[in-house]
Coordinates of C-alpha atoms and ligand atoms in Angstrom, one line a residue:
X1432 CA -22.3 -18.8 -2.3
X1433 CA -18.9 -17.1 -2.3
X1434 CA -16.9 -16.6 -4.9
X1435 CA -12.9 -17.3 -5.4
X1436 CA -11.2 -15.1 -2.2
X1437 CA -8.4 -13.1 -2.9
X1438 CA -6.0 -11.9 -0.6
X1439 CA -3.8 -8.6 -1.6
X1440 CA -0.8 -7.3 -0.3
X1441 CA -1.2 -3.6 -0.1
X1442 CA 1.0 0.0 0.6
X1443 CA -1.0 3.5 -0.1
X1444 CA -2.0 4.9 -3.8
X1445 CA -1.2 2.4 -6.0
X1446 CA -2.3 -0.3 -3.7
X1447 CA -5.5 1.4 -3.0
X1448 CA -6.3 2.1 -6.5
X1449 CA -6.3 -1.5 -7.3
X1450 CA -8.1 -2.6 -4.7
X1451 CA -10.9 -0.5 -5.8
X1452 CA -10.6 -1.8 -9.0
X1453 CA -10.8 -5.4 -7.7
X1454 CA -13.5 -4.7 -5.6
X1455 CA -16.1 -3.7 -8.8
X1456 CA -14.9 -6.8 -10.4
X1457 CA -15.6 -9.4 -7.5
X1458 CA -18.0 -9.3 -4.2
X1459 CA -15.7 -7.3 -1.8
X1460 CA -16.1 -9.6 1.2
X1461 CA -14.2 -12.2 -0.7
X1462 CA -11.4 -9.6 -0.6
X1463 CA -9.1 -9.2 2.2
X1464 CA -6.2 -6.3 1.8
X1465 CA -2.6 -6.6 4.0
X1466 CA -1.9 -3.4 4.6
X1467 CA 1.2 -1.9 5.1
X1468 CA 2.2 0.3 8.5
X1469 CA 5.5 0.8 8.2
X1470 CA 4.5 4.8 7.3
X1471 CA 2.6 5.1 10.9
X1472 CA 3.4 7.7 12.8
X1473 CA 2.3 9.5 16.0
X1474 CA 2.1 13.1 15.4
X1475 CA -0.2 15.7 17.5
X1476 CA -0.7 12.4 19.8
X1477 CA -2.9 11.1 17.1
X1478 CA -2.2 7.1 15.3
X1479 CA -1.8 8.3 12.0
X1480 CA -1.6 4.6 9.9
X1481 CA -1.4 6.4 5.9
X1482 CA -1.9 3.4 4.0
X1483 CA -4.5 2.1 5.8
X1484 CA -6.4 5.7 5.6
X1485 CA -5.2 5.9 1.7
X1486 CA -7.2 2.5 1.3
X1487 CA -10.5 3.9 3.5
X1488 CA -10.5 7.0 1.9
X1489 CA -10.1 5.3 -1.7
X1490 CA -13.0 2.6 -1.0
X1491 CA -15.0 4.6 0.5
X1492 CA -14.9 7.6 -2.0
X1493 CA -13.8 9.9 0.0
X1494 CA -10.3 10.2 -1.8
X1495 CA -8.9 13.4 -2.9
X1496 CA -8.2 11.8 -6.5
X1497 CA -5.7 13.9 -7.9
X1498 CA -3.3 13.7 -5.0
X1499 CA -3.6 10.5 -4.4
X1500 CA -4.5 10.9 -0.3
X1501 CA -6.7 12.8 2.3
X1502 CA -9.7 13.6 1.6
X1503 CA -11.5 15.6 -1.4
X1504 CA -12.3 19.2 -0.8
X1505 CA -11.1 19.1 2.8
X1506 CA -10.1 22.3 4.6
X1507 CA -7.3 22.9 6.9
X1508 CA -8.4 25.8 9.9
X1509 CA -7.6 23.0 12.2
X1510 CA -3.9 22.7 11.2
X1511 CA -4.0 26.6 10.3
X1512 CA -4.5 27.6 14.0
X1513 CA -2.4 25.2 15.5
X1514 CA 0.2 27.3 13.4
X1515 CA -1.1 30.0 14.6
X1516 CA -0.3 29.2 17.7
X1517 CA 3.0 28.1 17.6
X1518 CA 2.8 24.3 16.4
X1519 CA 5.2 23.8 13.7
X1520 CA 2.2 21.2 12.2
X1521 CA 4.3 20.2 9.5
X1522 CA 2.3 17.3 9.0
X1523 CA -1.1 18.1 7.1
X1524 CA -4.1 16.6 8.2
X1525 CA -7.2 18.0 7.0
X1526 CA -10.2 18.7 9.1
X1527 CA -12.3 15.5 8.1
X1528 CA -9.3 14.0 7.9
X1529 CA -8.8 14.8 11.7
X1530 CA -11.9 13.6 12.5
X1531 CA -11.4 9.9 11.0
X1532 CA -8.3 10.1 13.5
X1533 CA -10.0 11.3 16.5
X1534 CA -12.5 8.1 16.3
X1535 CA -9.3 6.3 15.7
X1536 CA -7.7 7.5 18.9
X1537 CA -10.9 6.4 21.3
X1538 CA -10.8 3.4 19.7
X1539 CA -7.3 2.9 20.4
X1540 CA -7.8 4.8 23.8
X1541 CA -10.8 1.9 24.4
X1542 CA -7.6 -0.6 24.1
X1543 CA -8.7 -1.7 21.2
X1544 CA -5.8 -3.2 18.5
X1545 CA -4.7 -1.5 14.8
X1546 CA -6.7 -4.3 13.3
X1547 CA -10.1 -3.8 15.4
X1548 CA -10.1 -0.5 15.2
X1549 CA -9.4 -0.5 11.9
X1550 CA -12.0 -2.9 11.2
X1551 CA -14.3 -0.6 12.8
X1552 CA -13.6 2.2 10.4
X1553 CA -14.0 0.6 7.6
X1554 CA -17.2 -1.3 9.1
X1555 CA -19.2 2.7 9.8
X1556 CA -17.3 3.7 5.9
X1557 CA -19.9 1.2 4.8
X1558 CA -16.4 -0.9 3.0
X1559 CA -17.1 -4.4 2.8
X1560 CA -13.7 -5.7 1.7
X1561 CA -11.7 -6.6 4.9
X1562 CA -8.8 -4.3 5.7
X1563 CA -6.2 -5.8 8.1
X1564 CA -3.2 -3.7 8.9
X1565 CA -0.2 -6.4 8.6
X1566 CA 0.6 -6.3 12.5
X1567 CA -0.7 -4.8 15.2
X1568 CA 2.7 -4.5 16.6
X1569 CA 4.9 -1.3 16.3
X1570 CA 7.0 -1.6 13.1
X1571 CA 8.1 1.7 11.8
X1572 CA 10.3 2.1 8.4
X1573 CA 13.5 4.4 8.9
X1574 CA 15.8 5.4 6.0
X1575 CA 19.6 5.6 6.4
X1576 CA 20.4 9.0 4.1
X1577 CA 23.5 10.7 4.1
X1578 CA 21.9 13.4 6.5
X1579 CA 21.5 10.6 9.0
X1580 CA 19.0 8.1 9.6
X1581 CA 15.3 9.6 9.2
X1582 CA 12.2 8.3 10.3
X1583 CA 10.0 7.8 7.3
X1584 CA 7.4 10.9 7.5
X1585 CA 10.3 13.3 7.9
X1586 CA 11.8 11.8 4.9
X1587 CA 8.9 11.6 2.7
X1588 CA 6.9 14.9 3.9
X1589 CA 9.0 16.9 5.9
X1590 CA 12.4 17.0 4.0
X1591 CA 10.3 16.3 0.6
X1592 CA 11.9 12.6 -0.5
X1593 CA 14.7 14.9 -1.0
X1594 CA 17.8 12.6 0.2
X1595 CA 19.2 9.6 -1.4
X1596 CA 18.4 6.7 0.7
X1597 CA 21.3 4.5 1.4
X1598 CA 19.4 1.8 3.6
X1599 CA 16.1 1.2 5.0
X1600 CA 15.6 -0.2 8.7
X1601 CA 12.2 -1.5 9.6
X1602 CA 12.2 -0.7 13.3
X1603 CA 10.9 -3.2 15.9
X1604 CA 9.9 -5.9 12.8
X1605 CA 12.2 -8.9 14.7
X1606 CA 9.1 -8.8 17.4
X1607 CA 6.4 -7.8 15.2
X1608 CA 3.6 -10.4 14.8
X1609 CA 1.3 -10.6 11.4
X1610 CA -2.3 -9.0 12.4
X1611 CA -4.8 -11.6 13.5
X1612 CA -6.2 -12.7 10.1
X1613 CA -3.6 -12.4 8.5
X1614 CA -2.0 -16.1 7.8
X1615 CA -5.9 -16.9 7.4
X1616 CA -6.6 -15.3 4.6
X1617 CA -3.1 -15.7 3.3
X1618 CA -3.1 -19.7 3.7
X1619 CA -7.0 -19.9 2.4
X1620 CA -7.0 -17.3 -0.5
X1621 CA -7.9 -18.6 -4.0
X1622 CA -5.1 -15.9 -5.1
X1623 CA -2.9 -13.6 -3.8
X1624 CA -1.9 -10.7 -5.5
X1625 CA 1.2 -8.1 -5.0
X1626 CA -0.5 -4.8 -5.7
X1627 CA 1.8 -2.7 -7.3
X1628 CA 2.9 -0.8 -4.4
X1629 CA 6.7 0.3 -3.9
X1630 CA 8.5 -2.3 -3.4
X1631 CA 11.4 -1.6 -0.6
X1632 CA 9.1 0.6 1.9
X1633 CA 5.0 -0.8 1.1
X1634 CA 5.4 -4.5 0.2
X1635 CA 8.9 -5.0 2.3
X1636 CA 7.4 -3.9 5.8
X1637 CA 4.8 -6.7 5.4
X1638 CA 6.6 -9.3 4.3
X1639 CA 9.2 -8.7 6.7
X1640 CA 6.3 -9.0 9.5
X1641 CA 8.2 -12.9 10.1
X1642 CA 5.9 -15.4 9.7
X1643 CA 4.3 -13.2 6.2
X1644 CA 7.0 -13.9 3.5
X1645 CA 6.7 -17.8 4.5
X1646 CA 3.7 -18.0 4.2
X1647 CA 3.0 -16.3 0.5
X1648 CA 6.1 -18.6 -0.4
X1649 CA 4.1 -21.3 0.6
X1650 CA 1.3 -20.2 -2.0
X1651 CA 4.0 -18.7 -4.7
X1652 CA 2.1 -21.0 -7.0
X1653 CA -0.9 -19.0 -6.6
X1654 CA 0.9 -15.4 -6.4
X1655 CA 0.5 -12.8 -9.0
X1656 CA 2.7 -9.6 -8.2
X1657 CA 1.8 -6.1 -10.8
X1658 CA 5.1 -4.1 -11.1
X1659 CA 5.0 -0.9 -9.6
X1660 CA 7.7 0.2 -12.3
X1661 CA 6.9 1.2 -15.5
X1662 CA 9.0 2.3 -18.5
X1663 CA 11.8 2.7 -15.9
X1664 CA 9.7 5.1 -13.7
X1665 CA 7.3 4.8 -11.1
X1666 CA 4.3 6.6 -11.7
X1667 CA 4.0 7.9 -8.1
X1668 CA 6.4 8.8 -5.4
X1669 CA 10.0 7.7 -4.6
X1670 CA 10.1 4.1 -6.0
X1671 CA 12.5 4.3 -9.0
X1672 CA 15.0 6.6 -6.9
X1673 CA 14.8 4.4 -4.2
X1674 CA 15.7 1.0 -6.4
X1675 CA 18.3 3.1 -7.9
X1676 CA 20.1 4.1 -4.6
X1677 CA 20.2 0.7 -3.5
X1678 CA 21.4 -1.2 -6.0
X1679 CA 18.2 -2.3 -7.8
X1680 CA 17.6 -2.4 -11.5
X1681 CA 15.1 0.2 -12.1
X1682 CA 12.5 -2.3 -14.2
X1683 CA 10.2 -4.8 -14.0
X1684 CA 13.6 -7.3 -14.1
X1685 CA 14.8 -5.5 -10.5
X1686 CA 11.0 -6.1 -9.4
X1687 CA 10.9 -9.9 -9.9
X1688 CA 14.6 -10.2 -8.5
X1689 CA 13.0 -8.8 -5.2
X1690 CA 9.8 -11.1 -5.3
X1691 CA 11.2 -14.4 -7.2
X1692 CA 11.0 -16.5 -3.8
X1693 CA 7.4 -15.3 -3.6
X1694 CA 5.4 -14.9 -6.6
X1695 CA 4.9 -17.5 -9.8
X1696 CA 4.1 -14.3 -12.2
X1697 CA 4.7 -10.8 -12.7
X1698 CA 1.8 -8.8 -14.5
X1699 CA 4.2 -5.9 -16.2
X1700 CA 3.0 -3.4 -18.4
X1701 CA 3.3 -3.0 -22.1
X1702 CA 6.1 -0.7 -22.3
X1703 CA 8.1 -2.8 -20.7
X1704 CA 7.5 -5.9 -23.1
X1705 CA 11.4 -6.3 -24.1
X1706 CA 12.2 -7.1 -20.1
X1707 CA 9.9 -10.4 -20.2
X1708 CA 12.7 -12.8 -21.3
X1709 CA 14.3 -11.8 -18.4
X1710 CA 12.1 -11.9 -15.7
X1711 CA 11.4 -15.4 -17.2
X1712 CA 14.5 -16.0 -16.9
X1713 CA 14.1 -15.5 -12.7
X1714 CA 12.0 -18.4 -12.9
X1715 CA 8.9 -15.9 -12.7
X1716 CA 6.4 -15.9 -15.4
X1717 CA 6.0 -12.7 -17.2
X1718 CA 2.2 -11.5 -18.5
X1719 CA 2.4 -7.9 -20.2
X1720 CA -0.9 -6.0 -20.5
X1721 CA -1.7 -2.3 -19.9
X1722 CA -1.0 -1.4 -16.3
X1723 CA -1.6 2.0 -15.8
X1724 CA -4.5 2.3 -13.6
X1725 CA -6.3 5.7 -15.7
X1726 CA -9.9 6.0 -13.9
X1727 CA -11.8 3.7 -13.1
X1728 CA -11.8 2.4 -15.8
X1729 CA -7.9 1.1 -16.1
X1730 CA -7.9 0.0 -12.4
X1731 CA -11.0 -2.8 -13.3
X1732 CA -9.3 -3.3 -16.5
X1733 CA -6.1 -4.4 -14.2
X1734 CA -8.0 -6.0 -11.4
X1735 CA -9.5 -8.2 -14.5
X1736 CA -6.0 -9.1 -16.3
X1737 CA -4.6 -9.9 -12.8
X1738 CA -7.3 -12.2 -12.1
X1739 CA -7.1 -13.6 -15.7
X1740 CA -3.3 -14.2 -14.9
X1741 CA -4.3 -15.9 -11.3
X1742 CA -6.1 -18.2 -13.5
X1743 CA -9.5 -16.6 -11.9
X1744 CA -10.9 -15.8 -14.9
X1745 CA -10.7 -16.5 -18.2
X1746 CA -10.3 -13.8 -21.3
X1747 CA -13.5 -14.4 -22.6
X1748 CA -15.8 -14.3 -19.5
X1749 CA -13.9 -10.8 -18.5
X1750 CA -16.9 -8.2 -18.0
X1751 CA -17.3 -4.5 -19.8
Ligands
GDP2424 P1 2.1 4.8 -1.3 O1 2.2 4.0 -0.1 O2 1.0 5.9 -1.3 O3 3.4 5.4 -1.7 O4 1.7 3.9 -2.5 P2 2.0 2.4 -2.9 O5 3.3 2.0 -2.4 O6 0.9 1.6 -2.8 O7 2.2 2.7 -4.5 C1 3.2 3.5 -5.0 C2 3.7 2.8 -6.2 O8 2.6 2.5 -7.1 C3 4.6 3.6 -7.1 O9 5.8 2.9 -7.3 C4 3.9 3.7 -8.4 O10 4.8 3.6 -9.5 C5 2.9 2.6 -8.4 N1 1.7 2.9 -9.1 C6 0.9 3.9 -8.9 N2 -0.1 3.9 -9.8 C7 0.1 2.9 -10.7 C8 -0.5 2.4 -11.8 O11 -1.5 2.9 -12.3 N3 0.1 1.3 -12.4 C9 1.2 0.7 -11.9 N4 1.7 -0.4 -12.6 N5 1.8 1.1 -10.8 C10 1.3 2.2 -10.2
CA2425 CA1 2.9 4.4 2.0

């Protein structure tokens, strides 16, 4: 017997936390996660995918919690020495981390896709949900700043998010092709949710994949998108900033301008209550509850008001 399948669109933290919480609440084969790879990047020669390994690590328990990535307790001598000698190894990659990413690199080595390899990982991290990059294809997010146009790890970890971004390019996206699985689960899911994930640089890399946003228009009916922003702030990372610098109102109102073509309803949080005539107003329907995803608690207690707003589950049959 399986039970309703649910298909979410997915960056790193925020996306990873609710699909954690998701997966207590139903079985998590009947999950599939679209994963954003628009952050990839190919330092020391490895294919380091962030979101995807944000998502592993978060599944699998191996998360550092309080930052949000890599893993917990992990050490560095790897990175150390390679500083020692010389490396600038401005990217950090802890030593279990680095050891998810050489298994990666045979797998890719073997000729094996994003998605099998992938697959792969997740299979030996004992995950059961199914974890599909959006493509397979190089697409790589580049921000135009008035320093010039960055690619995205040397804006976000090398120069600190520090730089206004005036216009984000998703390199090599006109060719790109959605994942194989994707438009599957997409076109078959009882629900598809929008995790909240930043909007212009998680969600906007997979949608752009062509052939994505058509197909979750198709099911807009059956679309529930959780706003990211949250009493004009987003809890994590460069979000607000971003919306800010290009044009965007910073709320849950700028959210659903970005997603109206895609999504029937907009879970936003309770702060934010006074925005839900206008996001109704999009044509979007507006469901505040709490959003903030504290422990593990708040990420079920999401996972069950954003199935409850799917139309998954009803108030009364929600669990502890
Ligand atoms: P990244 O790829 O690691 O940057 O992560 P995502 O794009 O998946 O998520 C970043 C976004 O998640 C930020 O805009 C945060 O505001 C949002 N976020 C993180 N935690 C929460 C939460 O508990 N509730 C809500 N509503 N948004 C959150
Ligand atoms: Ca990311």
């Amino acid at each position: 017997v399986t039970g309703p399948r649910v298909a979410v669109l997915s960056g790193g933290v925020g996306g990873a936390r609710f699909l954690h919480g998701l997966c207590a609440e139903l079985p998590a084969r009947d999950v599939t996660a679209v994963v954003n790879v628009g952050d990839d990047f190919e330092p020391y020669g490895l294919h380091v995918s962030p979101d995807l390994d944000t998502v592993l690590y978060t599944l699998s328990g191996l998360i550092d919690d309080e930052r949000g990535w890599g893993v917990a307790g992990d050490s560095a001598r790897a990175l150390e020495q390679a500083r020692r000698l010389g490396d600038e190894a401005w990217f950090w990659l802890g030593d279990v981390d680095l050891g998810l990413h050489l298994a990666r690199a045979a797998l890719l080595r073997s000729g094996a896709p994003l998605s099998s390899a992938t697959a792969t990982l997740a299979r030996r991290l004992a995950l059961e949900l199914r974890l599909l990059p959006a493509t397979d294809d190089p697409l790589r997010t580049y921000v135009g700043t008035d320093a010039g146009e960055l690619d995205f790890q040397t804006y976000f970890v090398r120069r600190g998010q520090r730089d206004a971004v005036r216009g984000v390019r998703l390199d090599g996206v006109a060719t790109a092709r959605p994942a194989p699985g994707v438009l599957d689960a997409l076109g078959s899911a009882d629900l598809i949710v929008i995790a909240p994930s930043n909007p212009l640089i998680s969600i906007g890399p997979i949608l752009a994949v062509p052939g994505i946003r058509s197909a979750v228009a198709a099911r807009r009916a059956a679309t529930v998108a959780v706003s990211p922003i949250v009493g004009g702030r987003a809890l994590k990372g460069p979000a607000a900033a971003m919306l800010r610098s290009l044009g965007h109102e910073v709320s849950p109102v700028g959210v659903a301008r970005l997603y109206a073509d895609v999504c029937a309803t907009l879970v936003l949080d309770e702060v934010d209550d006074g925005h839900a005539a206008a996001v109704e107003a999009l044509g979007v329907r507006a469901v505040v509850t709490q959003t903030v995803m504290t422990g593990h608690g708040g990420r079920r207690r999401l996972a069950r008001a954003v199935l409850e707003a799917g139309g998954l589950r009803c108030p009364v049959a929600a669990g502890p």
